[in-house]
PDB file of C-alpha atoms in Angstrom:
ATOM      1  CA  MET A 198     148.187 106.919  93.414  1.00 76.00           C
ATOM      2  CA  LYS A 199     149.215 103.283  93.040  1.00 91.00           C
ATOM      3  CA  ARG A 200     147.632 101.287  90.206  1.00 92.00           C
ATOM      4  CA  ILE A 201     146.694  97.610  90.181  1.00 92.00           C
ATOM      5  CA  ILE A 202     146.656  95.627  86.935  1.00 93.00           C
ATOM      6  CA  LYS A 203     144.414  92.566  86.885  1.00 94.00           C
ATOM      7  CA  LEU A 204     143.282  90.605  83.812  1.00 94.00           C
ATOM      8  CA  GLY A 205     144.717  93.324  81.575  1.00 93.00           C
ATOM      9  CA  MET A 206     142.688  96.088  83.224  1.00 96.00           C
ATOM     10  CA  VAL A 207     143.944  98.961  85.383  1.00 96.00           C
ATOM     11  CA  PHE A 208     142.383  99.942  88.707  1.00 96.00           C
ATOM     12  CA  ASP A 209     143.271 102.527  91.320  1.00 94.00           C
ATOM     13  CA  GLU A 210     144.506 100.857  94.500  1.00 90.00           C
ATOM     14  CA  ASN A 211     141.692 102.431  96.549  1.00 91.00           C
ATOM     15  CA  ASN A 212     138.989 101.406  94.059  1.00 92.00           C
ATOM     16  CA  ALA A 213     139.792  97.844  92.988  1.00 93.00           C
ATOM     17  CA  PRO A 214     137.152  95.097  92.931  1.00 95.00           C
ATOM     18  CA  ASP A 215     137.566  91.788  94.734  1.00 95.00           C
ATOM     19  CA  PHE A 216     138.329  89.166  92.104  1.00 96.00           C
ATOM     20  CA  GLY A 217     138.819  86.423  94.681  1.00 96.00           C
ATOM     21  CA  SER A 218     140.475  83.396  93.080  1.00 97.00           C
ATOM     22  CA  ILE A 219     139.903  84.516  89.463  1.00 97.00           C
ATOM     23  CA  GLU A 220     143.188  84.428  87.543  1.00 96.00           C
ATOM     24  CA  GLU A 221     144.194  84.482  83.889  1.00 94.00           C
ATOM     25  CA  GLY A 222     145.911  81.412  82.476  1.00 87.00           C
ATOM     26  CA  ARG A 223     148.552  81.346  79.777  1.00 81.00           C
ATOM     27  CA  ASP A 224     146.020  80.323  77.137  1.00 86.00           C
ATOM     28  CA  GLY A 225     143.746  83.323  77.827  1.00 85.00           C
ATOM     29  CA  ALA A 226     141.186  81.259  79.722  1.00 93.00           C
ATOM     30  CA  LEU A 227     140.414  82.272  83.278  1.00 97.00           C
ATOM     31  CA  THR A 228     140.584  79.923  86.238  1.00 97.00           C
ATOM     32  CA  LEU A 229     138.745  80.201  89.516  1.00 97.00           C
ATOM     33  CA  LEU A 230     137.438  78.201  92.449  1.00 97.00           C
ATOM     34  CA  ASP A 231     133.792  77.214  92.852  1.00 97.00           C
ATOM     35  CA  TYR A 232     133.141  79.662  95.702  1.00 97.00           C
ATOM     36  CA  ASP A 233     133.986  82.584  93.372  1.00 98.00           C
ATOM     37  CA  LYS A 234     131.837  81.635  90.351  1.00 96.00           C
ATOM     38  CA  GLY A 235     129.165  84.113  91.515  1.00 96.00           C
ATOM     39  CA  LYS A 236     131.706  86.882  90.842  1.00 98.00           C
ATOM     40  CA  LEU A 237     131.612  86.120  87.126  1.00 98.00           C
ATOM     41  CA  ASN A 238     128.194  87.783  86.718  1.00 98.00           C
ATOM     42  CA  THR A 239     128.454  90.302  89.559  1.00 96.00           C
ATOM     43  CA  VAL A 240     132.020  91.565  89.238  1.00 96.00           C
ATOM     44  CA  LEU A 241     133.533  90.351  85.970  1.00 98.00           C
ATOM     45  CA  THR A 242     131.194  91.993  83.450  1.00 98.00           C
ATOM     46  CA  LYS A 243     131.522  95.247  81.565  1.00 97.00           C
ATOM     47  CA  ALA A 244     128.722  96.762  83.652  1.00 97.00           C
ATOM     48  CA  GLY A 245     130.106  95.333  86.895  1.00 97.00           C
ATOM     49  CA  LEU A 246     133.555  96.858  86.363  1.00 97.00           C
ATOM     50  CA  ALA A 247     132.520 100.201  84.864  1.00 95.00           C
ATOM     51  CA  SER A 248     132.799 102.107  88.134  1.00 94.00           C
ATOM     52  CA  TYR A 249     136.143 100.499  89.045  1.00 96.00           C
ATOM     53  CA  LEU A 250     138.237 100.972  85.893  1.00 95.00           C
ATOM     54  CA  SER A 251     140.865 103.711  85.983  1.00 92.00           C
ATOM     55  CA  ALA A 252     140.624 106.531  83.462  1.00 89.00           C
ATOM     56  CA  GLY A 253     141.899 105.305  80.105  1.00 88.00           C
ATOM     57  CA  SER A 254     141.488 101.623  80.960  1.00 93.00           C
ATOM     58  CA  ARG A 255     138.910  99.478  79.215  1.00 95.00           C
ATOM     59  CA  PHE A 256     137.100  96.225  79.923  1.00 97.00           C
ATOM     60  CA  SER A 257     139.375  93.522  78.510  1.00 95.00           C
ATOM     61  CA  ILE A 258     137.293  90.336  78.534  1.00 96.00           C
ATOM     62  CA  GLU A 259     136.498  89.223  74.993  1.00 96.00           C
ATOM     63  CA  GLY A 260     133.341  87.399  73.994  1.00 97.00           C
ATOM     64  CA  GLY A 261     133.964  83.656  74.006  1.00 96.00           C
ATOM     65  CA  THR A 262     136.443  83.771  76.897  1.00 97.00           C
ATOM     66  CA  ASN A 263     136.224  80.637  79.045  1.00 97.00           C
ATOM     67  CA  ALA A 264     136.405  80.521  82.823  1.00 97.00           C
ATOM     68  CA  ILE A 265     137.390  77.114  84.162  1.00 96.00           C
ATOM     69  CA  VAL A 266     136.233  76.247  87.662  1.00 96.00           C
ATOM     70  CA  ALA A 267     139.204  74.211  88.879  1.00 94.00           C
ATOM     71  CA  ASP A 268     137.740  72.418  91.887  1.00 94.00           C
ATOM     72  CA  VAL A 269     134.530  71.237  90.217  1.00 93.00           C
ATOM     73  CA  PRO A 270     134.459  70.262  86.561  1.00 88.00           C
ATOM     74  CA  ALA A 271     132.713  73.284  85.073  1.00 95.00           C
ATOM     75  CA  VAL A 272     133.346  75.811  82.330  1.00 96.00           C
ATOM     76  CA  TRP A 273     131.644  79.186  81.977  1.00 97.00           C
ATOM     77  CA  ARG A 274     131.803  81.330  78.807  1.00 97.00           C
ATOM     78  CA  TYR A 275     131.447  85.102  78.483  1.00 98.00           C
ATOM     79  CA  HIS A 276     128.904  86.439  75.970  1.00 98.00           C
ATOM     80  CA  SER A 277     129.724  90.059  75.135  1.00 97.00           C
ATOM     81  CA  GLY A 278     126.306  90.837  73.636  1.00 97.00           C
ATOM     82  CA  SER A 279     124.446  90.078  76.851  1.00 98.00           C
ATOM     83  CA  ASP A 280     127.411  90.981  79.118  1.00 98.00           C
ATOM     84  CA  GLN A 281     126.861  87.724  81.003  1.00 98.00           C
ATOM     85  CA  TRP A 282     128.663  84.474  81.765  1.00 98.00           C
ATOM     86  CA  TYR A 283     126.895  81.182  80.981  1.00 98.00           C
ATOM     87  CA  GLU A 284     127.777  77.669  82.072  1.00 96.00           C
ATOM     88  CA  VAL A 285     128.851  75.494  79.155  1.00 95.00           C
ATOM     89  CA  ILE A 286     126.886  72.253  79.145  1.00 87.00           C
ATOM     90  CA  GLU A 287     128.528  69.338  77.362  1.00 76.00           C
ATOM     91  CA  ASN A 288     126.350  67.105  75.185  1.00 68.00           C
ATOM     92  CA  GLU A 289     126.620  63.476  76.215  1.00 62.00           C
ATOM     93  CA  ASP A 290     125.877  61.798  72.877  1.00 58.00           C
TER      94      ASP A 290
END
């Protein structure tokens, strides 16, 4: 069976999730387009990927990982304790 590697995780070709535009940048941050930001909390969580990961593969997103929405100025950050992504709000002091 063919394997697919995405974001450092291994999936069987017949059981791979749809990541849409989500890609990993050179600096470890993820990039995506606005229409895929809903996938952060539905697909790209430990719980969301549990049924997709191939045997021996593990969830590879570290707490504190940023996801940069390229077509609208927004940054989301993964919190491993809650297994959720949260939008980062800048203080305008």
